[in-house]
Coordinates of N, CA and C in Angstrom, one line a residue:
X20 N 18.3 -15.0 -9.2 CA 19.8 -15.0 -9.2 C 20.3 -15.1 -7.7
X21 N 21.2 -16.1 -7.5 CA 21.8 -16.3 -6.2 C 23.1 -15.6 -6.1
X22 N 23.8 -15.3 -7.2 CA 25.1 -14.6 -7.1 C 25.1 -13.4 -8.1
X23 N 25.2 -12.3 -7.6 CA 25.2 -11.0 -8.4 C 26.5 -10.3 -8.2
X24 N 27.1 -9.9 -9.3 CA 28.4 -9.1 -9.3 C 28.1 -7.7 -9.7
X25 N 28.9 -6.7 -9.1 CA 28.8 -5.3 -9.5 C 30.2 -4.8 -9.8
X26 N 30.4 -4.3 -11.0 CA 31.7 -3.7 -11.4 C 31.5 -2.2 -11.5
X27 N 32.1 -1.5 -10.5 CA 31.9 -0.1 -10.4 C 31.0 0.3 -9.3
X28 N 31.5 0.4 -8.1 CA 30.7 0.6 -6.9 C 30.6 2.1 -6.5
X29 N 29.9 2.8 -7.3 CA 29.6 4.2 -7.0 C 28.2 4.4 -6.4
X30 N 27.6 5.5 -6.7 CA 26.2 5.8 -6.1 C 25.2 4.7 -6.5
X31 N 25.2 4.3 -7.8 CA 24.2 3.4 -8.2 C 24.5 2.0 -7.7
X32 N 25.8 1.6 -7.7 CA 26.2 0.3 -7.1 C 25.8 0.2 -5.7
X33 N 26.0 1.3 -4.9 CA 25.6 1.3 -3.5 C 24.1 1.2 -3.4
X34 N 23.4 1.9 -4.2 CA 21.9 1.8 -4.1 C 21.4 0.4 -4.4
X35 N 22.0 -0.3 -5.4 CA 21.6 -1.6 -5.7 C 21.8 -2.5 -4.5
X36 N 23.0 -2.5 -3.9 CA 23.3 -3.3 -2.7 C 22.3 -3.0 -1.6
X37 N 22.1 -1.7 -1.3 CA 21.1 -1.4 -0.2 C 19.7 -1.8 -0.5
X38 N 19.3 -1.7 -1.8 CA 18.0 -2.2 -2.2 C 17.8 -3.7 -2.0
X39 N 18.9 -4.4 -2.4 CA 18.8 -5.9 -2.2 C 18.8 -6.3 -0.7
X40 N 19.3 -5.4 0.1 CA 19.3 -5.7 1.6 C 18.2 -5.1 2.3
X41 N 17.3 -4.4 1.5 CA 16.1 -3.8 2.1 C 14.9 -4.8 2.2
X42 N 14.5 -5.1 3.3 CA 13.4 -6.1 3.4 C 13.9 -7.4 3.9
X43 N 13.0 -8.4 4.1 CA 13.4 -9.6 4.8 C 13.4 -10.8 3.9
X44 N 13.4 -10.6 2.6 CA 13.3 -11.8 1.7 C 14.7 -12.4 1.5
X45 N 14.8 -13.5 0.9 CA 16.0 -14.3 0.7 C 17.0 -13.4 -0.1
X46 N 18.2 -13.3 0.3 CA 19.2 -12.4 -0.3 C 20.2 -13.2 -1.1
X47 N 20.6 -12.6 -2.3 CA 21.7 -13.2 -3.1 C 23.0 -12.9 -2.5
X48 N 24.0 -13.7 -2.8 CA 25.4 -13.3 -2.6 C 25.8 -12.1 -3.5
X49 N 26.6 -11.2 -3.1 CA 26.9 -10.1 -3.9 C 28.5 -9.9 -3.9
X50 N 29.0 -9.8 -5.1 CA 30.5 -9.7 -5.3 C 30.7 -8.3 -5.9
X51 N 31.6 -7.6 -5.2 CA 31.9 -6.2 -5.6 C 33.3 -6.1 -6.2
X52 N 33.4 -5.2 -7.2 CA 34.8 -5.0 -7.7 C 35.6 -4.1 -6.8
X53 N 36.9 -4.0 -6.9 CA 37.7 -3.1 -6.1 C 37.6 -1.7 -6.6
X54 N 37.0 -1.4 -7.8 CA 36.7 -0.1 -8.2 C 35.7 0.6 -7.3
X55 N 36.0 1.8 -6.7 CA 35.2 2.3 -5.7 C 35.5 1.6 -4.4
X56 N 36.8 1.4 -4.1 CA 37.2 0.5 -3.0 C 36.6 1.0 -1.6
X57 N 36.6 2.3 -1.4 CA 36.0 2.7 -0.1 C 34.6 2.3 0.1
X58 N 33.8 2.6 -0.9 CA 32.4 2.2 -0.8 C 32.2 0.7 -0.8
X59 N 32.9 0.0 -1.6 CA 32.8 -1.5 -1.6 C 33.2 -2.1 -0.2
X60 N 34.2 -1.6 0.4 CA 34.6 -2.0 1.7 C 33.6 -1.7 2.8
X61 N 33.0 -0.5 2.7 CA 32.0 -0.1 3.6 C 30.8 -1.0 3.6
X62 N 30.4 -1.3 2.3 CA 29.2 -2.2 2.2 C 29.4 -3.6 2.6
X63 N 30.7 -4.1 2.4 CA 31.0 -5.5 2.8 C 31.0 -5.6 4.4
X64 N 31.4 -4.5 5.0 CA 31.4 -4.5 6.5 C 30.1 -4.3 7.1
X65 N 29.2 -3.6 6.3 CA 27.8 -3.3 6.8 C 26.9 -4.4 6.7
X66 N 27.0 -5.2 5.6 CA 26.0 -6.2 5.3 C 26.7 -7.6 5.1
X67 N 25.9 -8.6 5.5 CA 26.4 -10.0 5.3 C 26.2 -10.4 3.9
X68 N 27.0 -11.4 3.5 CA 26.9 -12.0 2.1 C 27.5 -11.1 1.0
X69 N 28.3 -10.1 1.4 CA 28.9 -9.2 0.4 C 30.4 -9.4 0.5
X70 N 31.1 -9.6 -0.7 CA 32.5 -9.8 -0.7 C 33.1 -8.8 -1.7
X71 N 34.2 -8.2 -1.4 CA 35.0 -7.4 -2.3 C 36.0 -8.3 -3.0
X72 N 36.0 -8.4 -4.3 CA 36.9 -9.3 -5.1 C 38.2 -8.6 -5.4
X73 N 39.2 -9.4 -5.8 CA 40.5 -8.9 -6.0 C 40.6 -8.1 -7.3
X74 N 39.8 -8.5 -8.3 CA 39.7 -7.7 -9.6 C 38.4 -8.0 -10.2
X75 N 38.2 -7.3 -11.4 CA 36.9 -7.4 -12.1 C 36.7 -8.8 -12.7
X76 N 37.7 -9.5 -13.1 CA 37.5 -10.9 -13.6 C 37.0 -11.8 -12.5
X77 N 37.4 -11.6 -11.3 CA 36.9 -12.5 -10.2 C 35.4 -12.2 -10.0
X78 N 35.0 -10.9 -10.1 CA 33.6 -10.6 -10.0 C 32.8 -11.3 -11.0
X79 N 33.2 -11.3 -12.3 CA 32.5 -12.0 -13.4 C 32.5 -13.5 -13.1
X80 N 33.6 -14.1 -12.7 CA 33.7 -15.5 -12.6 C 32.8 -16.1 -11.5
X81 N 32.6 -15.3 -10.4 CA 31.9 -15.8 -9.3 C 30.4 -15.4 -9.4
X82 N 29.9 -14.7 -10.4 CA 28.6 -14.2 -10.5 C 27.8 -14.9 -11.6
X83 N 26.5 -15.0 -11.4 CA 25.6 -15.4 -12.5 C 25.1 -14.2 -13.3
X84 N 24.9 -13.1 -12.6 CA 24.5 -11.9 -13.3 C 25.4 -10.8 -12.9
X85 N 26.0 -10.0 -13.9 CA 27.0 -9.0 -13.6 C 26.4 -7.7 -14.0
X86 N 26.5 -6.7 -13.1 CA 26.0 -5.3 -13.4 C 27.2 -4.5 -13.6
X87 N 27.3 -3.8 -14.8 CA 28.4 -2.9 -15.1 C 28.0 -1.5 -14.9
X88 N 28.6 -0.9 -13.8 CA 28.1 0.4 -13.4 C 29.3 1.4 -13.3
X89 N 30.3 1.2 -14.2 CA 31.4 2.2 -14.3 C 31.0 3.4 -15.1
X90 N 31.7 4.5 -15.0 CA 31.4 5.6 -15.9 C 31.8 5.3 -17.3
X91 N 31.0 5.9 -18.2 CA 31.2 5.6 -19.6 C 32.6 5.8 -20.1
X92 N 33.3 6.8 -19.6 CA 34.6 7.1 -20.1 C 35.7 6.1 -19.5
X93 N 35.2 5.4 -18.5 CA 36.2 4.4 -17.8 C 36.0 3.0 -18.3
X94 N 35.0 2.8 -19.2 CA 34.6 1.4 -19.4 C 35.7 0.6 -20.1
X95 N 36.5 1.2 -21.0 CA 37.5 0.4 -21.7 C 38.6 0.0 -20.7
X96 N 39.0 0.9 -19.8 CA 40.0 0.6 -18.8 C 39.5 -0.5 -17.9
X97 N 38.3 -0.3 -17.4 CA 37.7 -1.3 -16.4 C 37.5 -2.7 -17.0
X98 N 37.2 -2.8 -18.3 CA 36.8 -4.0 -18.8 C 37.9 -4.7 -19.7
X99 N 39.0 -4.0 -19.8 CA 40.1 -4.5 -20.6 C 40.5 -5.9 -20.1
X100 N 40.5 -6.9 -21.0 CA 40.9 -8.2 -20.7 C 39.9 -9.1 -20.0
X101 N 38.8 -8.5 -19.6 CA 37.8 -9.2 -18.8 C 37.1 -10.2 -19.8
X102 N 37.0 -11.5 -19.4 CA 36.3 -12.5 -20.2 C 34.9 -12.8 -19.6
X103 N 33.9 -12.8 -20.4 CA 32.6 -13.0 -19.9 C 32.0 -14.2 -20.7
X104 N 31.8 -15.3 -20.0 CA 31.3 -16.6 -20.6 C 29.9 -16.3 -21.0
X105 N 29.5 -17.1 -22.0 CA 28.2 -16.9 -22.6 C 27.0 -17.3 -21.7
X106 N 27.3 -18.0 -20.6 CA 26.2 -18.4 -19.7 C 25.9 -17.3 -18.6
X107 N 26.7 -16.2 -18.7 CA 26.4 -15.1 -17.7 C 25.3 -14.2 -18.3
X108 N 24.8 -13.4 -17.4 CA 23.8 -12.3 -17.8 C 24.5 -11.0 -17.4
X109 N 24.6 -10.1 -18.4 CA 25.2 -8.8 -18.2 C 24.2 -7.7 -18.2
X110 N 24.2 -6.9 -17.2 CA 23.3 -5.7 -17.1 C 24.1 -4.4 -17.2
X111 N 23.9 -3.7 -18.3 CA 24.6 -2.5 -18.6 C 23.9 -1.3 -18.1
X112 N 24.4 -0.6 -17.0 CA 23.8 0.6 -16.5 C 24.6 1.8 -16.8
X113 N 25.5 1.7 -17.8 CA 26.4 2.8 -18.2 C 25.6 3.8 -19.1
X114 N 25.4 5.0 -18.7 CA 24.6 5.9 -19.6 C 25.4 6.2 -20.9
X115 N 24.6 6.1 -22.0 CA 25.2 6.4 -23.3 C 26.0 5.3 -23.9
X116 N 26.0 4.1 -23.3 CA 26.8 3.0 -23.9 C 25.8 2.0 -24.4
X117 N 25.6 1.8 -25.7 CA 24.7 0.9 -26.3 C 25.2 -0.6 -26.1
X118 N 24.2 -1.5 -26.2 CA 24.6 -2.9 -26.1 C 25.5 -3.4 -27.2
X119 N 25.3 -2.9 -28.4 CA 26.2 -3.3 -29.5 C 27.7 -2.8 -29.2
X120 N 27.8 -1.6 -28.7 CA 29.2 -1.1 -28.3 C 29.7 -2.0 -27.2
X121 N 28.9 -2.4 -26.2 CA 29.4 -3.2 -25.1 C 29.7 -4.6 -25.6
X122 N 28.9 -5.1 -26.5 CA 29.2 -6.5 -26.9 C 30.6 -6.6 -27.7
X123 N 30.9 -5.5 -28.4 CA 32.2 -5.5 -29.1 C 33.3 -5.4 -28.1
X124 N 33.1 -4.6 -27.0 CA 34.1 -4.5 -26.0 C 34.4 -5.8 -25.3
X125 N 33.3 -6.5 -24.9 CA 33.4 -7.7 -24.2 C 33.7 -9.0 -25.0
X126 N 33.4 -8.9 -26.3 CA 33.5 -10.0 -27.2 C 32.8 -11.3 -26.7
X127 N 31.6 -11.1 -26.3 CA 30.8 -12.2 -25.7 C 29.5 -12.4 -26.4
X128 N 28.9 -13.6 -26.3 CA 27.5 -13.8 -26.8 C 26.6 -13.9 -25.6
X129 N 27.0 -13.5 -24.4 CA 26.2 -13.5 -23.2 C 25.0 -12.6 -23.4
X130 N 23.8 -12.9 -22.8 CA 22.7 -11.9 -22.9 C 23.1 -10.6 -22.3
X131 N 22.8 -9.5 -23.0 CA 23.0 -8.1 -22.5 C 21.7 -7.4 -22.4
X132 N 21.5 -6.7 -21.3 CA 20.4 -5.8 -21.1 C 20.8 -4.5 -20.5
X133 N 20.3 -3.4 -21.1 CA 20.5 -2.1 -20.5 C 19.5 -1.8 -19.4
X134 N 19.8 -1.0 -18.5 CA 18.9 -0.6 -17.4 C 19.2 0.8 -16.9
X135 N 18.2 1.5 -16.3 CA 18.4 2.8 -15.8 C 18.0 2.8 -14.3
X136 N 18.7 2.2 -13.4 CA 18.4 2.2 -12.0 C 18.7 3.6 -11.5
X137 N 17.8 4.1 -10.6 CA 18.0 5.4 -10.0 C 18.3 5.2 -8.5
X138 N 18.8 6.2 -7.8 CA 19.2 6.1 -6.4 C 18.1 5.6 -5.5
X139 N 16.8 5.9 -5.8 CA 15.7 5.5 -4.9 C 15.5 4.0 -4.9
X140 N 16.2 3.2 -5.7 CA 16.1 1.8 -5.6 C 16.6 1.3 -4.3
X141 N 17.4 2.1 -3.6 CA 17.9 1.7 -2.3 C 16.8 1.4 -1.3
X142 N 15.6 2.1 -1.5 CA 14.5 1.9 -0.7 C 13.4 1.2 -1.4
X143 N 13.7 0.6 -2.6 CA 12.7 -0.1 -3.5 C 11.6 0.8 -3.8
X144 N 11.9 2.1 -4.2 CA 10.8 3.0 -4.5 C 11.0 3.7 -5.9
X145 N 11.7 3.0 -6.8 CA 11.9 3.5 -8.1 C 11.7 2.5 -9.2
X146 N 11.0 2.8 -10.3 CA 10.8 1.9 -11.4 C 12.1 2.0 -12.3
X147 N 12.6 0.9 -12.7 CA 13.8 0.8 -13.6 C 13.4 0.4 -15.0
X148 N 13.8 1.2 -15.9 CA 13.6 0.9 -17.4 C 14.7 -0.1 -17.8
X149 N 14.2 -1.1 -18.6 CA 15.1 -2.2 -19.1 C 14.9 -2.4 -20.6
X150 N 16.0 -2.6 -21.3 CA 15.9 -3.0 -22.7 C 17.2 -3.9 -23.0
X151 N 17.0 -5.0 -23.7 CA 15.7 -5.7 -24.0 C 15.1 -6.4 -22.7
X152 N 13.9 -6.7 -22.8 CA 13.3 -7.5 -21.7 C 14.0 -8.8 -21.5
X153 N 14.3 -9.1 -20.2 CA 15.0 -10.4 -19.9 C 14.4 -10.9 -18.6
X154 N 14.0 -12.1 -18.5 CA 13.3 -12.5 -17.3 C 14.0 -12.4 -16.0
X155 N 15.3 -12.7 -16.0 CA 16.1 -12.6 -14.8 C 16.4 -11.1 -14.4
X156 N 16.6 -10.3 -15.4 CA 16.9 -8.9 -15.2 C 15.6 -8.2 -14.7
X157 N 14.5 -8.5 -15.4 CA 13.2 -8.0 -15.0 C 12.9 -8.3 -13.5
X158 N 13.2 -9.6 -13.1 CA 12.9 -10.0 -11.8 C 13.7 -9.3 -10.8
X159 N 15.0 -9.0 -11.1 CA 15.9 -8.3 -10.2 C 15.3 -6.9 -9.9
X160 N 15.0 -6.2 -11.0 CA 14.5 -4.8 -10.8 C 13.1 -4.7 -10.3
X161 N 12.3 -5.7 -10.6 CA 10.9 -5.7 -10.0 C 11.1 -5.8 -8.4
X162 N 12.1 -6.5 -8.0 CA 12.3 -6.7 -6.6 C 12.8 -5.4 -6.0
X163 N 13.4 -4.5 -6.8 CA 14.0 -3.3 -6.3 C 13.1 -2.1 -6.5
X164 N 11.8 -2.3 -6.8 CA 10.8 -1.2 -6.8 C 10.0 -1.2 -8.0
X165 N 10.3 -2.0 -9.0 CA 9.4 -2.1 -10.2 C 10.3 -2.1 -11.5
X166 N 9.8 -2.6 -12.6 CA 10.5 -2.7 -13.8 C 9.6 -2.2 -15.0
X167 N 10.2 -1.5 -15.9 CA 9.5 -1.1 -17.1 C 10.3 -1.5 -18.4
X168 N 10.0 -2.7 -18.9 CA 10.7 -3.1 -20.1 C 10.2 -2.2 -21.3
X169 N 11.2 -1.8 -22.2 CA 10.8 -1.1 -23.4 C 11.3 -1.9 -24.6
X170 N 10.6 -1.6 -25.8 CA 10.8 -2.5 -26.9 C 12.1 -2.3 -27.7
X171 N 12.6 -1.0 -27.7 CA 13.7 -0.8 -28.6 C 14.7 0.2 -27.9
X172 N 15.9 0.3 -28.4 CA 16.9 1.2 -27.8 C 16.6 2.7 -28.0
X173 N 15.9 3.0 -29.0 CA 15.4 4.4 -29.2 C 14.6 4.9 -28.0
X174 N 13.6 4.0 -27.7 CA 12.7 4.3 -26.5 C 13.5 4.4 -25.2
X175 N 14.5 3.4 -25.1 CA 15.3 3.4 -23.9 C 16.1 4.7 -23.8
X176 N 16.6 5.3 -24.9 CA 17.4 6.5 -24.8 C 16.5 7.7 -24.5
X177 N 15.2 7.7 -24.8 CA 14.3 8.7 -24.4 C 14.2 8.7 -22.9
X178 N 14.0 7.5 -22.3 CA 13.9 7.5 -20.8 C 15.2 7.9 -20.2
X179 N 16.3 7.5 -20.8 CA 17.6 7.9 -20.3 C 17.8 9.4 -20.3
X180 N 17.3 10.1 -21.3 CA 17.3 11.5 -21.4 C 16.5 12.1 -20.2
X181 N 15.3 11.6 -19.9 CA 14.5 12.1 -18.8 C 15.2 12.1 -17.5
X182 N 16.1 11.1 -17.3 CA 16.8 11.1 -16.0 C 17.8 12.3 -15.9
X183 N 18.1 12.9 -17.0 CA 19.0 14.1 -16.9 C 18.4 15.3 -16.3
X184 N 17.1 15.2 -16.0 CA 16.4 16.4 -15.4 C 16.4 16.4 -13.9
X185 N 17.0 15.3 -13.2 CA 16.8 15.2 -11.8 C 17.5 16.4 -11.0
X186 N 18.8 16.7 -11.4 CA 19.4 17.7 -10.6 C 18.9 19.1 -10.9
X187 N 18.3 19.2 -12.1 CA 17.6 20.5 -12.4 C 16.4 20.7 -11.4
X188 N 15.7 19.7 -11.1 CA 14.6 19.8 -10.1 C 15.2 20.2 -8.7
X189 N 16.3 19.6 -8.3 CA 16.9 20.0 -7.0 C 17.4 21.5 -7.1
X190 N 17.9 21.9 -8.2 CA 18.4 23.3 -8.4 C 17.3 24.3 -8.4
X191 N 16.2 23.9 -8.9 CA 15.0 24.7 -8.9 C 14.5 24.9 -7.5
X192 N 14.5 23.9 -6.6 CA 14.2 24.0 -5.2 C 15.2 24.9 -4.5
X193 N 16.5 24.7 -4.8 CA 17.5 25.5 -4.2 C 17.4 27.0 -4.5
X194 N 17.0 27.3 -5.8 CA 16.8 28.6 -6.2 C 15.6 29.3 -5.4
X195 N 14.5 28.5 -5.2 CA 13.4 29.0 -4.4 C 13.9 29.4 -3.0
X196 N 14.7 28.5 -2.4 CA 15.2 28.7 -1.1 C 16.0 30.0 -1.0
X197 N 16.9 30.1 -2.0 CA 17.8 31.3 -2.1 C 17.0 32.6 -2.2
X198 N 15.9 32.5 -3.1 CA 15.0 33.7 -3.2 C 14.4 34.1 -1.9
X199 N 13.9 33.1 -1.2 CA 13.3 33.4 0.1 C 14.3 34.0 1.1
X200 N 15.5 33.5 1.1 CA 16.5 34.0 2.0 C 16.9 35.4 1.6
X201 N 16.8 35.7 0.3 CA 17.1 37.1 -0.2 C 16.1 38.1 0.3
X202 N 14.9 37.6 0.7 CA 13.8 38.4 1.2 C 13.7 38.4 2.7
X203 N 14.8 38.0 3.3 CA 14.8 38.1 4.8 C 14.4 36.9 5.6
X204 N 14.1 35.8 4.9 CA 13.8 34.5 5.6 C 15.0 33.8 6.0
X205 N 15.1 33.3 7.2 CA 16.3 32.5 7.6 C 16.5 31.3 6.6
X206 N 17.7 31.1 6.2 CA 18.0 30.0 5.2 C 17.4 28.7 5.7
X207 N 17.6 28.4 7.0 CA 17.2 27.1 7.5 C 15.6 27.0 7.5
X208 N 15.0 28.1 7.7 CA 13.5 28.1 7.7 C 13.0 27.9 6.2
X209 N 13.6 28.6 5.3 CA 13.3 28.5 3.9 C 13.5 27.1 3.4
X210 N 14.6 26.5 3.8 CA 15.0 25.1 3.3 C 14.0 24.1 3.9
X211 N 13.6 24.3 5.2 CA 12.7 23.4 5.8 C 11.3 23.5 5.1
X212 N 10.9 24.7 4.8 CA 9.5 24.9 4.2 C 9.5 24.3 2.8
X213 N 10.5 24.6 2.0 CA 10.5 24.1 0.6 C 10.5 22.6 0.6
X214 N 11.3 22.0 1.5 CA 11.3 20.5 1.5 C 9.9 20.0 1.9
X215 N 9.3 20.6 2.9 CA 8.0 20.1 3.3 C 7.0 20.3 2.1
X216 N 7.0 21.5 1.5 CA 6.1 21.8 0.4 C 6.2 20.8 -0.7
X217 N 7.4 20.5 -1.2 CA 7.5 19.6 -2.3 C 7.5 18.1 -2.0
X218 N 7.8 17.8 -0.7 CA 7.5 16.4 -0.3 C 6.0 16.1 -0.4
X219 N 5.2 17.0 0.0 CA 3.8 16.9 -0.1 C 3.3 16.7 -1.5
X220 N 3.9 17.5 -2.4 CA 3.5 17.4 -3.8 C 4.0 16.1 -4.4
X221 N 5.2 15.6 -4.0 CA 5.7 14.4 -4.5 C 4.8 13.2 -4.1
X222 N 4.2 13.2 -2.9 CA 3.3 12.2 -2.5 C 2.0 12.1 -3.3
X223 N 1.6 13.2 -3.9 CA 0.5 13.2 -4.8 C 0.7 12.5 -6.0
X224 N 2.0 12.3 -6.4 CA 2.3 11.6 -7.6 C 2.0 10.1 -7.5
X225 N 1.8 9.6 -6.3 CA 1.4 8.2 -6.2 C 0.0 7.9 -6.6
X226 N -0.8 9.0 -6.8 CA -2.2 8.8 -7.3 C -2.2 8.7 -8.8
X227 N -2.1 7.5 -9.3 CA -2.0 7.3 -10.7 C -3.3 7.3 -11.5
X228 N -4.4 7.6 -10.7 CA -5.7 7.8 -11.3 C -5.8 9.2 -12.0
X229 N -4.9 10.1 -11.7 CA -5.0 11.4 -12.3 C -3.7 11.6 -13.1
X230 N -3.9 12.2 -14.3 CA -2.7 12.5 -15.1 C -1.9 13.6 -14.5
X231 N -0.7 13.8 -15.0 CA 0.1 14.9 -14.5 C -0.5 16.3 -14.8
X232 N -1.1 16.4 -15.9 CA -1.8 17.6 -16.2 C -3.0 17.8 -15.3
X233 N -3.7 16.8 -14.9 CA -4.8 16.9 -14.0 C -4.3 17.3 -12.6
X234 N -3.2 16.7 -12.2 CA -2.6 17.0 -10.9 C -2.3 18.5 -10.8
X235 N -1.7 19.0 -11.9 CA -1.4 20.4 -12.0 C -2.6 21.3 -11.9
X236 N -3.7 20.9 -12.6 CA -4.9 21.7 -12.6 C -5.6 21.6 -11.2
X237 N -5.5 20.5 -10.5 CA -6.1 20.3 -9.2 C -5.4 21.2 -8.2
X238 N -4.1 21.5 -8.4 CA -3.3 22.3 -7.5 C -3.4 23.8 -7.8
X239 N -4.2 24.2 -8.8 CA -4.2 25.5 -9.3 C -5.5 26.1 -9.3
X240 N -5.6 27.4 -8.8 CA -6.9 28.1 -8.8 C -6.8 29.1 -9.9
X241 N -7.9 29.2 -10.7 CA -8.0 30.2 -11.8 C -7.6 31.6 -11.3
X242 N -6.6 32.2 -12.0 CA -6.2 33.6 -11.6 C -5.5 33.6 -10.3
X243 N -5.0 32.4 -9.8 CA -4.4 32.4 -8.5 C -2.8 32.4 -8.6
X244 N -2.2 32.2 -7.5 CA -0.7 32.3 -7.4 C 0.0 31.3 -8.3
X245 N -0.5 30.0 -8.3 CA 0.2 29.0 -9.1 C 0.1 29.3 -10.6
X246 N -1.1 29.7 -11.0 CA -1.3 30.0 -12.4 C -0.4 31.1 -12.8
X247 N -0.3 32.1 -11.9 CA 0.6 33.3 -12.3 C 2.0 32.8 -12.6
X248 N 2.6 32.0 -11.7 CA 4.0 31.6 -11.9 C 4.1 30.7 -13.1
X249 N 3.1 29.8 -13.3 CA 3.2 28.9 -14.4 C 3.1 29.6 -15.8
X250 N 2.3 30.6 -15.8 CA 2.1 31.3 -17.1 C 3.0 32.4 -17.4
X251 N 3.7 33.0 -16.3 CA 4.6 34.1 -16.5 C 6.1 33.6 -16.6
X252 N 6.4 32.5 -15.8 CA 7.8 32.0 -15.9 C 7.9 30.8 -16.8
X253 N 7.0 29.8 -16.6 CA 7.1 28.6 -17.5 C 6.2 28.9 -18.7
X254 N 6.6 29.9 -19.5 CA 5.9 30.3 -20.7 C 6.3 29.5 -21.9
X255 N 5.7 29.7 -23.1 CA 6.1 28.9 -24.3 C 7.6 29.0 -24.6
X256 N 8.3 30.1 -24.4 CA 9.7 30.2 -24.6 C 10.5 29.3 -23.7
X257 N 10.1 29.3 -22.4 CA 10.8 28.5 -21.4 C 10.5 27.0 -21.7
X258 N 9.3 26.7 -22.1 CA 9.0 25.3 -22.5 C 9.8 24.8 -23.7
X259 N 9.9 25.7 -24.7 CA 10.7 25.4 -25.9 C 12.2 25.2 -25.6
X260 N 12.7 26.0 -24.7 CA 14.1 25.9 -24.3 C 14.3 24.5 -23.6
X261 N 13.4 24.1 -22.8 CA 13.5 22.8 -22.1 C 13.5 21.7 -23.2
X262 N 12.5 21.8 -24.1 CA 12.4 20.8 -25.1 C 13.7 20.7 -26.0
X263 N 14.3 21.8 -26.3 CA 15.5 21.9 -27.1 C 16.7 21.2 -26.3
X264 N 16.7 21.5 -25.0 CA 17.8 20.9 -24.2 C 17.6 19.4 -24.1
X265 N 16.4 18.9 -24.0 CA 16.2 17.5 -24.0 C 16.5 16.8 -25.3
X266 N 16.2 17.5 -26.4 CA 16.5 17.0 -27.8 C 18.1 16.9 -27.9
X267 N 18.8 17.9 -27.4 CA 20.2 17.9 -27.6 C 20.8 16.8 -26.7
X268 N 20.3 16.5 -25.5 CA 20.8 15.5 -24.7 C 20.5 14.1 -25.4
X269 N 19.4 13.9 -25.9 CA 19.0 12.7 -26.6 C 20.0 12.4 -27.8
X270 N 20.3 13.5 -28.5 CA 21.2 13.3 -29.6 C 22.6 12.9 -29.1
X271 N 23.0 13.5 -28.0 CA 24.3 13.1 -27.4 C 24.3 11.6 -26.9
X272 N 23.2 11.2 -26.4 CA 23.2 9.8 -25.9 C 23.1 8.8 -27.0
X273 N 22.6 9.2 -28.2 CA 22.5 8.3 -29.3 C 23.6 8.4 -30.3

């Protein structure tokens, strides 16, 4: 794709632009909607080949592939009256908005693909789930860190549910830091140590020769500290509560 448009320039829109500009390969032209004007203007001033359009229709008209990244509740307002010709490719990154719903909104026969890009694509370090598989969409996200096409929308929604656990992970780390501070450790020291501790754990995830259960076992000594916390805090009741929360979010998304 030589011309890519983004409607809705929030955190994900910013990450896509930064990912496209990360590295030395040939870069597409990028057209940004005026929604998220401050971010769009900042990106256009920072990078070459990026232009902020007058409205969303101009984004569509000037692009070969259009990424829709507005919030779900804003989609009808953002897309009202927008015409999408059948020769365009539309990438839907709006959580909880199915392609059938979007096709009715746009009244187009253009190819539609859903995707779940995450902020780490700014550094090309995140795999993006896509449904349905489409060669141009797959190529875009392969360039941004990797692509994982899935066969049906039910599977896609399961992956979308998993993304809802990200801030819980950060809050878990923040809780550990607060606990240490409550026991007399300087907040900045606790914060620094927790970041270092879990950055090291995160790097171990790149070893795909070991399953996640195996990684956990390799970091755990029988009757040791890690086993104690896992078995006393992350007990069956805690695990069931997490499973129930994931099920409820999946129901909400579908």
